[in-house]
CSV table of C-alpha atoms and ligand atoms in Angstrom, one decimal:
chain,number,residue,atom,x,y,z
A,1,MET,CA,51.1,55.9,54.9
A,2,GLU,CA,53.5,55.6,57.8
A,3,LEU,CA,54.1,53.0,60.4
A,4,GLN,CA,55.8,53.9,63.8
A,5,PHE,CA,56.9,51.6,66.7
A,6,HIS,CA,56.5,53.0,70.2
A,7,GLY,CA,56.9,49.7,72.3
A,8,ALA,CA,57.9,46.1,72.1
A,9,ALA,CA,60.8,47.1,69.8
A,10,LYS,CA,63.7,44.7,70.4
A,11,ASN,CA,61.8,43.9,73.6
A,12,VAL,CA,58.8,41.8,74.6
A,13,THR,CA,56.6,44.3,76.5
A,14,GLY,CA,54.9,47.6,75.9
A,15,SER,CA,53.4,46.8,72.5
A,16,CYS,CA,52.3,50.0,70.8
A,17,HIS,CA,52.4,50.6,67.0
A,18,LEU,CA,51.1,53.7,65.3
A,19,LEU,CA,49.7,53.7,61.7
A,20,ARG,CA,49.0,56.9,59.8
A,21,CYS,CA,46.8,56.6,56.8
A,22,GLY,CA,45.3,59.6,55.1
A,23,GLN,CA,43.8,61.8,57.9
A,24,SER,CA,43.5,58.8,60.3
A,25,MET,CA,45.9,57.9,63.2
A,26,ILE,CA,45.5,54.4,64.2
A,27,LEU,CA,47.1,52.8,67.2
A,28,ILE,CA,47.5,49.0,67.4
A,29,ASP,CA,47.8,48.1,71.2
A,30,CYS,CA,48.9,50.3,73.9
A,31,GLY,CA,50.7,48.0,76.4
A,32,LEU,CA,52.7,48.5,79.6
A,33,TYR,CA,56.4,47.9,79.8
A,34,GLN,CA,57.1,45.1,82.4
A,35,GLY,CA,60.1,43.3,83.8
A,36,SER,CA,63.1,45.2,85.0
A,37,ARG,CA,63.0,48.6,86.7
A,38,GLU,CA,64.6,50.4,83.7
A,39,LEU,CA,61.8,49.1,81.5
A,40,ALA,CA,59.1,49.9,84.0
A,41,GLU,CA,60.5,53.5,83.9
A,42,GLU,CA,59.8,53.7,80.3
A,43,ASN,CA,56.1,53.8,81.0
A,44,HIS,CA,56.4,57.3,82.5
A,45,ASN,CA,58.0,58.7,79.3
A,46,ASP,CA,56.3,60.4,76.4
A,47,PHE,CA,54.5,58.0,74.1
A,48,GLY,CA,56.3,59.5,71.1
A,49,PHE,CA,53.1,60.8,69.7
A,50,ASP,CA,50.2,63.0,70.8
A,51,PRO,CA,47.4,60.8,72.4
A,52,ALA,CA,44.8,63.5,71.5
A,53,ALA,CA,45.5,62.9,67.8
A,54,ILE,CA,44.7,59.2,67.8
A,55,ASP,CA,41.4,58.4,66.2
A,56,LEU,CA,41.2,54.6,66.6
A,57,LEU,CA,42.9,52.1,69.0
A,58,LEU,CA,42.7,48.5,67.8
A,59,LEU,CA,43.3,46.1,70.7
A,60,THR,CA,44.7,42.6,69.8
A,61,HIS,CA,44.0,41.1,73.3
A,62,GLY,CA,43.6,41.8,76.9
A,63,HIS,CA,47.2,41.1,78.2
A,64,LEU,CA,48.8,43.9,80.3
A,65,ASP,CA,51.7,44.3,77.8
A,66,HIS,CA,49.1,45.2,75.1
A,67,CYS,CA,46.4,47.1,77.0
A,68,GLY,CA,48.2,48.4,80.1
A,69,ARG,CA,49.0,51.9,79.0
A,70,ILE,CA,45.4,52.6,77.7
A,71,PRO,CA,44.4,54.5,81.0
A,72,LEU,CA,47.5,56.6,80.7
A,73,LEU,CA,46.7,57.3,77.0
A,74,VAL,CA,43.2,58.5,78.0
A,75,LYS,CA,44.6,60.5,80.9
A,76,ARG,CA,46.9,62.2,78.4
A,77,GLY,CA,44.1,63.2,76.0
A,78,PHE,CA,42.9,60.2,73.9
A,79,THR,CA,39.2,60.5,73.0
A,80,GLY,CA,39.0,58.1,70.1
A,81,THR,CA,37.3,54.7,69.7
A,82,ILE,CA,38.7,51.5,71.1
A,83,VAL,CA,38.0,48.5,68.8
A,84,THR,CA,38.2,45.0,70.0
A,85,THR,CA,36.5,41.6,70.6
A,86,ALA,CA,33.9,41.4,73.4
A,87,ALA,CA,36.1,38.9,75.4
A,88,SER,CA,39.1,41.2,75.1
A,89,ARG,CA,37.1,44.2,76.3
A,90,ASP,CA,36.1,42.3,79.4
A,91,LEU,CA,39.6,41.0,80.1
A,92,ALA,CA,41.2,44.4,79.4
A,93,ARG,CA,38.8,45.9,82.0
A,94,LEU,CA,40.0,43.5,84.6
A,95,VAL,CA,43.6,43.9,83.7
A,96,MET,CA,43.6,47.7,83.6
A,97,LEU,CA,41.7,48.0,87.0
A,98,ASP,CA,44.2,45.6,88.6
A,99,ALA,CA,47.2,47.6,87.1
A,100,ALA,CA,45.7,50.8,88.4
A,101,ARG,CA,45.4,49.3,92.0
A,102,ILE,CA,49.1,48.1,91.8
A,103,GLN,CA,50.2,51.6,90.6
A,104,GLU,CA,48.3,53.2,93.5
A,105,GLU,CA,49.8,50.8,96.1
A,106,GLU,CA,53.3,51.2,94.8
A,107,ALA,CA,53.1,55.1,94.9
A,108,ARG,CA,51.6,54.9,98.4
A,109,TYR,CA,54.4,52.6,99.6
A,110,ARG,CA,57.2,54.6,98.0
A,111,ASN,CA,55.8,57.9,99.4
A,112,TYR,CA,55.5,56.4,102.9
A,113,LYS,CA,59.2,55.4,102.6
A,114,SER,CA,60.5,58.7,101.3
A,115,ASN,CA,58.5,60.6,103.9
A,116,ARG,CA,60.6,59.0,106.6
A,117,HIS,CA,63.7,60.8,105.1
A,118,ASP,CA,62.2,64.0,103.8
A,119,ARG,CA,58.6,65.1,104.5
A,120,ASP,CA,58.7,68.0,102.1
A,121,ARG,CA,59.5,65.9,99.1
A,122,GLU,CA,56.9,66.2,96.3
A,123,PRO,CA,54.7,63.0,96.5
A,124,LEU,CA,55.2,60.4,93.8
A,125,LEU,CA,52.0,60.0,91.7
A,126,PRO,CA,50.9,56.7,90.3
A,127,LEU,CA,51.2,56.2,86.6
A,128,TYR,CA,47.4,56.2,86.6
A,129,ASP,CA,44.7,55.4,89.1
A,130,THR,CA,41.5,53.5,89.3
A,131,PHE,CA,39.5,56.5,88.0
A,132,ASP,CA,41.7,56.7,84.9
A,133,ALA,CA,41.1,53.0,84.3
A,134,LEU,CA,37.4,53.5,84.7
A,135,ASN,CA,37.4,56.4,82.4
A,136,SER,CA,39.1,54.5,79.7
A,137,LEU,CA,36.3,51.9,79.7
A,138,ASP,CA,34.1,54.6,78.1
A,139,TYR,CA,36.0,54.4,74.9
A,140,PHE,CA,35.6,50.7,74.3
A,141,THR,CA,32.6,51.5,72.1
A,142,CYS,CA,33.2,49.2,69.1
A,143,THR,CA,33.1,45.4,69.6
A,144,VAL,CA,33.9,43.3,66.6
A,145,SER,CA,33.2,39.7,65.5
A,146,LEU,CA,35.9,37.5,64.1
A,147,GLU,CA,36.5,37.2,60.4
A,148,ARG,CA,34.1,40.0,59.5
A,149,PRO,CA,35.4,43.1,57.9
A,150,HIS,CA,34.6,46.4,59.6
A,151,GLU,CA,34.8,49.7,57.9
A,152,LEU,CA,36.4,51.9,60.5
A,153,ALA,CA,36.9,55.1,58.3
A,154,ALA,CA,37.0,56.0,54.6
A,155,GLY,CA,39.8,53.7,53.1
A,156,ILE,CA,40.4,51.7,56.4
A,157,ARG,CA,38.9,48.3,56.8
A,158,ALA,CA,39.8,46.0,59.7
A,159,THR,CA,39.3,42.3,60.1
A,160,PHE,CA,40.1,40.4,63.3
A,161,TYR,CA,41.2,36.7,63.1
A,162,ASP,CA,41.4,34.3,66.1
A,163,ALA,CA,45.0,34.2,67.3
A,164,GLY,CA,44.5,31.3,69.6
A,165,HIS,CA,46.7,33.0,72.3
A,166,ILE,CA,44.2,34.0,75.1
A,167,LEU,CA,40.5,34.4,75.4
A,168,GLY,CA,39.3,36.8,72.7
A,169,SER,CA,42.8,37.4,71.1
A,170,ALA,CA,43.1,38.3,67.5
A,171,SER,CA,45.5,39.1,64.6
A,172,ILE,CA,44.3,42.1,62.8
A,173,LEU,CA,44.3,42.7,59.0
A,174,LEU,CA,44.1,46.3,57.9
A,175,GLU,CA,43.1,47.0,54.3
A,176,LEU,CA,44.1,50.5,53.5
A,177,GLU,CA,43.6,52.9,50.7
A,178,GLU,CA,45.3,56.2,50.2
A,179,GLN,CA,45.5,58.2,47.0
A,180,GLY,CA,44.8,55.2,44.8
A,181,GLN,CA,47.4,53.1,46.6
A,182,SER,CA,46.1,50.0,48.6
A,183,LYS,CA,48.0,48.0,51.1
A,184,ARG,CA,47.3,45.0,53.3
A,185,LEU,CA,48.8,45.3,56.7
A,186,LEU,CA,48.7,42.3,59.0
A,187,PHE,CA,49.5,42.6,62.8
A,188,SER,CA,50.0,39.1,64.3
A,189,GLY,CA,49.2,40.3,67.9
A,190,ASP,CA,50.5,37.5,70.1
A,191,LEU,CA,50.1,34.0,68.5
A,192,GLY,CA,49.0,30.8,70.2
A,193,TYR,CA,49.5,27.4,68.9
A,194,CYS,CA,47.6,24.3,67.9
A,195,ASP,CA,45.9,21.7,70.1
A,196,ARG,CA,45.7,23.7,73.3
A,197,ALA,CA,43.1,23.3,75.9
A,198,ILE,CA,40.0,25.6,75.9
A,199,LEU,CA,40.9,27.7,72.8
A,200,PRO,CA,40.6,26.8,69.0
A,201,ASP,CA,43.8,26.7,66.9
A,202,PRO,CA,44.9,30.1,65.5
A,203,THR,CA,43.1,30.8,62.3
A,204,PRO,CA,45.4,30.6,59.2
A,205,PRO,CA,46.3,34.3,58.5
A,206,PRO,CA,45.3,36.1,55.3
A,207,GLN,CA,47.9,37.2,52.7
A,208,ALA,CA,49.4,40.5,53.3
A,209,ASP,CA,51.9,43.1,51.9
A,210,ILE,CA,53.3,44.1,55.2
A,211,VAL,CA,53.5,41.9,58.3
A,212,VAL,CA,54.2,43.0,61.8
A,213,MET,CA,54.8,39.9,63.9
A,214,GLU,CA,55.6,38.8,67.4
A,215,THR,CA,58.8,36.7,68.0
A,216,THR,CA,58.6,35.8,71.7
A,217,TYR,CA,59.8,32.3,71.0
A,218,GLY,CA,61.5,33.0,67.6
A,219,ASP,CA,64.5,31.0,68.7
A,220,ARG,CA,62.9,28.2,70.6
A,221,ARG,CA,61.0,25.0,70.1
A,222,HIS,CA,58.4,24.0,72.7
A,223,LYS,CA,58.3,20.7,74.4
A,224,GLN,CA,55.2,18.7,73.4
A,225,LEU,CA,52.1,19.5,75.4
A,226,GLU,CA,51.2,15.9,76.2
A,227,PRO,CA,54.5,15.0,78.0
A,228,SER,CA,54.2,18.4,79.8
A,229,VAL,CA,50.7,17.5,81.2
A,230,SER,CA,52.1,14.2,82.4
A,231,GLU,CA,55.0,16.0,84.0
A,232,LEU,CA,52.6,18.3,85.8
A,233,TYR,CA,50.5,15.3,87.1
A,234,GLN,CA,53.7,13.4,88.1
A,235,ALA,CA,55.2,16.5,90.0
A,236,ILE,CA,51.9,17.2,91.8
A,237,THR,CA,51.3,13.5,92.8
A,238,THR,CA,54.9,13.0,94.1
A,239,THR,CA,54.9,16.2,96.0
A,240,VAL,CA,51.5,15.9,97.7
A,241,ALA,CA,52.3,12.3,98.6
A,242,ARG,CA,55.2,13.6,100.7
A,243,LYS,CA,53.1,16.3,102.3
A,244,GLY,CA,54.9,19.1,100.3
A,245,ASN,CA,53.0,22.0,98.8
A,246,VAL,CA,53.0,22.5,95.1
A,247,LEU,CA,53.3,26.2,94.0
A,248,ILE,CA,52.3,27.1,90.5
A,249,PRO,CA,53.1,30.8,89.8
A,250,SER,CA,50.6,31.5,87.2
A,251,PHE,CA,49.4,34.3,85.0
A,252,ALA,CA,45.8,35.1,86.1
A,253,LEU,CA,44.5,35.0,82.5
A,254,GLU,CA,44.4,31.8,80.4
A,255,ARG,CA,47.2,29.9,82.2
A,256,SER,CA,45.3,29.6,85.5
A,257,GLN,CA,42.1,28.5,83.6
A,258,GLU,CA,44.3,26.1,81.6
A,259,ILE,CA,45.7,24.6,84.7
A,260,LEU,CA,42.3,24.2,86.3
A,261,TYR,CA,41.1,22.5,83.1
A,262,TYR,CA,44.0,20.0,83.1
A,263,LEU,CA,43.7,19.4,86.9
A,264,ARG,CA,40.0,18.5,86.3
A,265,GLU,CA,40.9,16.2,83.5
A,266,GLY,CA,43.6,14.6,85.6
A,267,ILE,CA,41.3,13.9,88.5
A,268,GLU,CA,38.5,12.6,86.1
A,269,ASN,CA,40.9,10.3,84.4
A,270,GLY,CA,42.4,9.0,87.7
A,271,LEU,CA,45.9,10.6,87.0
A,272,LEU,CA,45.7,12.8,90.1
A,273,PRO,CA,44.4,12.1,93.6
A,274,PRO,CA,40.6,12.4,93.7
A,275,ASP,CA,40.8,14.4,96.9
A,276,LEU,CA,43.5,16.9,95.7
A,277,GLU,CA,43.0,20.2,97.4
A,278,VAL,CA,43.6,23.1,95.1
A,279,PHE,CA,43.6,26.8,96.1
A,280,LEU,CA,43.3,29.4,93.4
A,281,ASP,CA,44.9,32.2,95.4
A,282,SER,CA,44.3,35.2,93.2
A,283,PRO,CA,41.4,37.5,93.1
A,284,MET,CA,42.3,38.3,89.5
A,285,ALA,CA,42.4,34.7,88.4
A,286,ILE,CA,39.1,34.1,90.1
A,287,SER,CA,37.6,37.1,88.2
A,288,ALA,CA,39.2,36.0,84.9
A,289,THR,CA,37.7,32.5,85.4
A,290,GLN,CA,34.2,34.1,85.6
A,291,ILE,CA,34.9,36.1,82.4
A,292,PHE,CA,35.9,32.8,80.7
A,293,ARG,CA,32.5,31.4,81.8
A,294,ARG,CA,30.8,34.3,80.2
A,295,HIS,CA,32.5,33.9,76.8
A,296,PRO,CA,32.0,30.3,75.6
A,297,GLU,CA,31.8,31.6,72.0
A,298,CYS,CA,35.6,31.6,72.3
A,299,PHE,CA,35.9,27.9,73.3
A,300,ASP,CA,37.1,25.0,71.2
A,301,ASP,CA,35.0,21.8,70.4
A,302,GLU,CA,36.4,19.7,73.3
A,303,THR,CA,35.5,22.4,75.8
A,304,TRP,CA,32.0,22.6,74.3
A,305,GLN,CA,31.7,18.9,74.7
A,306,VAL,CA,32.6,19.2,78.4
A,307,ILE,CA,29.8,21.8,78.8
A,308,ALA,CA,27.4,19.7,76.8
A,309,SER,CA,27.9,16.8,79.2
A,310,GLY,CA,26.8,19.0,82.1
A,311,ARG,CA,30.3,19.6,83.5
A,312,ASP,CA,32.0,23.0,84.2
A,313,PRO,CA,35.4,23.0,82.4
A,314,PHE,CA,37.0,24.9,85.3
A,315,GLU,CA,35.4,23.2,88.4
A,316,LEU,CA,37.2,20.6,90.7
A,317,PRO,CA,35.8,18.6,93.6
A,318,ARG,CA,38.0,20.4,96.1
A,319,LEU,CA,38.8,23.7,94.5
A,320,HIS,CA,38.9,26.8,96.9
A,321,PHE,CA,38.9,30.4,95.8
A,322,SER,CA,41.0,32.6,98.1
A,323,ARG,CA,39.8,36.1,97.4
A,324,GLU,CA,40.5,37.7,100.8
A,325,THR,CA,43.9,38.3,102.2
A,326,GLU,CA,43.1,36.3,105.3
A,327,ASP,CA,42.3,33.2,103.2
A,328,SER,CA,45.7,33.6,101.5
A,329,ILE,CA,47.5,34.0,104.8
A,330,ALA,CA,45.8,30.8,106.2
A,331,LEU,CA,47.4,28.8,103.4
A,332,LYS,CA,50.7,29.2,105.4
A,333,GLU,CA,49.5,26.3,107.6
A,334,MET,CA,48.6,23.9,104.8
A,335,GLN,CA,50.5,20.8,103.8
A,336,GLY,CA,50.2,18.7,100.7
A,337,VAL,CA,48.1,21.2,98.7
A,338,VAL,CA,48.3,22.9,95.3
A,339,ILE,CA,48.5,26.6,95.4
A,340,ILE,CA,48.0,28.6,92.1
A,341,ALA,CA,48.9,32.3,92.6
A,342,GLY,CA,50.3,35.2,90.7
A,343,SER,CA,52.3,36.9,89.5
A,344,GLY,CA,53.5,34.4,87.0
A,345,MET,CA,57.0,35.8,87.0
A,346,CYS,CA,57.0,36.1,90.8
A,347,THR,CA,57.8,39.8,90.7
A,348,ALA,CA,54.8,40.7,92.9
A,349,GLY,CA,51.7,39.3,94.3
A,350,ARG,CA,50.8,36.5,96.8
A,351,ILE,CA,53.1,34.0,95.2
A,352,ARG,CA,56.0,35.8,96.9
A,353,HIS,CA,54.6,35.0,100.3
A,354,HIS,CA,54.1,31.3,99.3
A,355,LEU,CA,57.7,31.2,97.9
A,356,ARG,CA,59.0,32.5,101.2
A,357,HIS,CA,57.2,29.8,103.2
A,358,ASN,CA,57.9,26.9,100.8
A,359,LEU,CA,61.0,27.5,98.7
A,360,TRP,CA,63.4,26.3,101.4
A,361,ARG,CA,61.5,23.1,102.1
A,362,GLU,CA,62.8,19.9,100.4
A,363,GLU,CA,59.3,18.3,100.3
A,364,ALA,CA,57.9,21.3,98.3
A,365,ALA,CA,57.8,21.9,94.6
A,366,VAL,CA,57.5,24.9,92.4
A,367,ILE,CA,56.2,24.4,88.9
A,368,PHE,CA,56.8,27.1,86.3
A,369,VAL,CA,54.3,26.9,83.5
A,370,GLY,CA,54.9,30.2,81.7
A,371,TYR,CA,57.3,32.8,80.2
A,372,ALA,CA,59.8,34.2,82.7
A,373,GLY,CA,61.4,37.5,81.6
A,374,VAL,CA,65.0,38.4,82.0
A,375,GLY,CA,65.6,39.9,85.5
A,376,THR,CA,62.5,38.4,87.2
A,377,THR,CA,62.5,36.2,90.4
A,378,ALA,CA,61.0,33.4,88.3
A,379,ARG,CA,64.0,33.6,85.9
A,380,GLN,CA,66.5,33.5,88.8
A,381,ILE,CA,64.9,30.4,90.2
A,382,ILE,CA,64.7,28.7,86.9
A,383,ASP,CA,68.3,29.5,86.1
A,384,GLY,CA,69.3,27.7,89.3
A,385,ALA,CA,70.0,30.4,91.8
A,386,PRO,CA,71.0,28.7,95.2
A,387,SER,CA,69.1,31.4,97.1
A,388,ILE,CA,66.8,34.4,96.3
A,389,THR,CA,65.9,37.5,98.1
A,390,ILE,CA,62.2,37.8,99.0
A,391,PHE,CA,61.0,40.7,101.2
A,392,ARG,CA,64.6,41.5,101.9
A,393,GLU,CA,65.1,38.0,103.3
A,394,GLU,CA,67.5,35.5,101.8
A,395,VAL,CA,65.6,32.2,101.1
A,396,GLU,CA,67.4,29.1,100.1
A,397,VAL,CA,66.1,27.1,97.1
A,398,ARG,CA,65.7,23.5,98.3
A,399,ALA,CA,62.3,22.7,96.7
A,400,ASP,CA,62.0,20.8,93.4
A,401,ILE,CA,61.9,23.1,90.6
A,402,HIS,CA,60.1,22.2,87.4
A,403,THR,CA,59.8,24.2,84.2
A,404,ILE,CA,57.1,22.9,82.0
A,405,GLY,CA,57.3,24.5,78.6
A,406,GLY,CA,54.5,23.0,76.9
A,407,PHE,CA,52.0,25.3,78.5
A,408,SER,CA,53.3,28.3,76.8
A,409,ALA,CA,50.6,30.7,75.4
A,410,HIS,CA,52.9,31.7,72.5
A,411,ALA,CA,53.7,29.9,69.2
A,412,ASP,CA,57.2,28.5,69.0
A,413,GLN,CA,59.7,29.0,66.2
A,414,GLN,CA,58.2,26.3,63.9
A,415,GLU,CA,54.7,27.6,64.4
A,416,LEU,CA,55.7,31.2,63.9
A,417,LEU,CA,57.4,30.2,60.6
A,418,ASN,CA,54.3,28.4,59.5
A,419,TRP,CA,52.2,31.4,60.3
A,420,HIS,CA,54.5,33.6,58.4
A,421,ARG,CA,54.6,31.4,55.4
A,422,GLN,CA,50.8,31.5,55.2
A,423,THR,CA,50.8,35.3,54.8
A,424,GLY,CA,52.3,34.9,51.2
A,425,SER,CA,55.5,36.6,50.5
A,426,PRO,CA,55.0,40.0,52.1
A,427,GLU,CA,57.3,42.8,50.9
A,428,LEU,CA,58.2,43.8,54.4
A,429,THR,CA,58.2,41.9,57.7
A,430,PHE,CA,58.7,43.9,60.9
A,431,LEU,CA,59.7,41.7,63.9
A,432,VAL,CA,58.6,43.0,67.3
A,433,HIS,CA,57.7,41.5,70.7
A,434,GLY,CA,60.8,39.5,71.3
A,435,GLU,CA,64.3,39.7,72.8
A,436,GLU,CA,66.8,40.8,70.2
A,437,GLU,CA,68.5,37.5,70.0
A,438,ALA,CA,65.2,35.6,69.3
A,439,MET,CA,64.4,38.2,66.6
A,440,THR,CA,67.8,37.9,64.9
A,441,THR,CA,67.6,34.1,64.8
A,442,PHE,CA,64.0,34.1,63.6
A,443,GLY,CA,64.6,36.8,61.0
A,444,ALA,CA,67.5,34.8,59.5
A,445,LEU,CA,64.9,31.9,58.8
A,446,LEU,CA,62.5,34.0,56.8
A,447,THR,CA,62.8,34.0,53.0
A,448,GLY,CA,61.0,36.0,50.3
A,449,THR,CA,60.6,39.1,52.4
A,450,ARG,CA,62.6,42.0,53.7
A,451,VAL,CA,63.1,41.7,57.4
A,452,ILE,CA,63.3,44.7,59.7
A,453,LEU,CA,63.9,44.9,63.5
A,454,PRO,CA,62.6,48.3,64.3
A,455,ASP,CA,64.0,50.4,67.1
A,456,ASN,CA,61.8,52.2,69.6
A,457,HIS,CA,60.2,55.3,68.2
A,458,GLN,CA,61.4,54.5,64.7
A,459,SER,CA,59.1,55.3,61.8
A,460,PHE,CA,58.9,53.9,58.3
A,461,SER,CA,57.2,55.4,55.2
A,462,LEU,CA,55.1,52.7,53.4
A,463,GLU,CA,55.1,54.6,50.1
A,464,PRO,CA,56.2,52.5,47.2
A,465,GLY,CA,60.0,52.2,47.1
H,1,ZN,ZN1,49.7,38.1,75.2
H,2,ZN,ZN1,52.3,40.2,74.6
């Protein structure tokens, strides 16, 4: 048995772990690197293994940093089986198609620019295109239910557990047998936390011999969710009262639906103006909301109660879906409205136009409700940059800036520690999916296990000793 790390090693994105057991090659996630330009360049490199040799790909959830290189894997020869939950399959489809569109647009734009200098230059090809994304859907042939063991091959049994991170997300236990040796390997995937809207709490993990776990917030404690929701209501009420716009840069998956859920509750409970105008300005978030509506099996009891009382958890009296570009451009003229748009880290997407129109206005507000990676526009604004560059234009930051941590989709340090404690005393714990500082801090808190921070493309034999 051998375990290799080909992404999210001392870094948050690009999750991709390879397990060899007997004759089988199993990949756990195949995500895209995101963030700085150097990281994005990594996506073009060799995977570090032969895609054609992979038999199974187990997908923990539909976020881009976990499924975003699947079309590339298929393009480079993968013909195995992709195993995941039904909700993750539907979200991954949306995410991969969107990523393909972005890759195509970026290649077109760069070629257009370089053609102006040198018409004979080889055109830049997208990392993958829409056809590659569509082709990869053919391999999503094995849909699993939670907490039910699935025999994937001789000596390989997988069980998915609810990770409470996004719709359909799972931790995966692999029970492996090779030459009379047996091992229990547990991959945390990304972990959510307790008492969130929409999703149930993460299922307590099973015991394991070897744990591979995420550490996004390994060095941080979250704010409590309840004060965070009050802060959100307060910021919105104050801003719209002075006719300023509220921008909420938001991830299309989960966070946008969570925000809609809380806005509905706020209006129903009289904590937000009843005539609040809300624009969901993201075709992807709109599609994701429809996927949520199709997978109520993933909801928690409170959300079921909302449905049982005849209400839609994601509907507001004055909610507008802006799918078309013209609808988005028209928002420029609006005053005193809430605009939810992507990308969450403000590196691309419609939010950049809204930032350009609003960031310099004292009456406006920007509310960050998610993780902001190093080097991103969101991180610059959060860190207090006096001005930022958007579309080559210097824009002063005069709007109110709020960072509301309670909305994170990731477990914080205490919750990660609790989760790890419940896995028993694993012989080995590999820390992944975190910035190195967070991992080091977190690793020092773990007891009764040997902690390893793997490097990219590093491999480990799991034989005894
Ligand atoms: Zn995730
Ligand atoms: Zn992730």
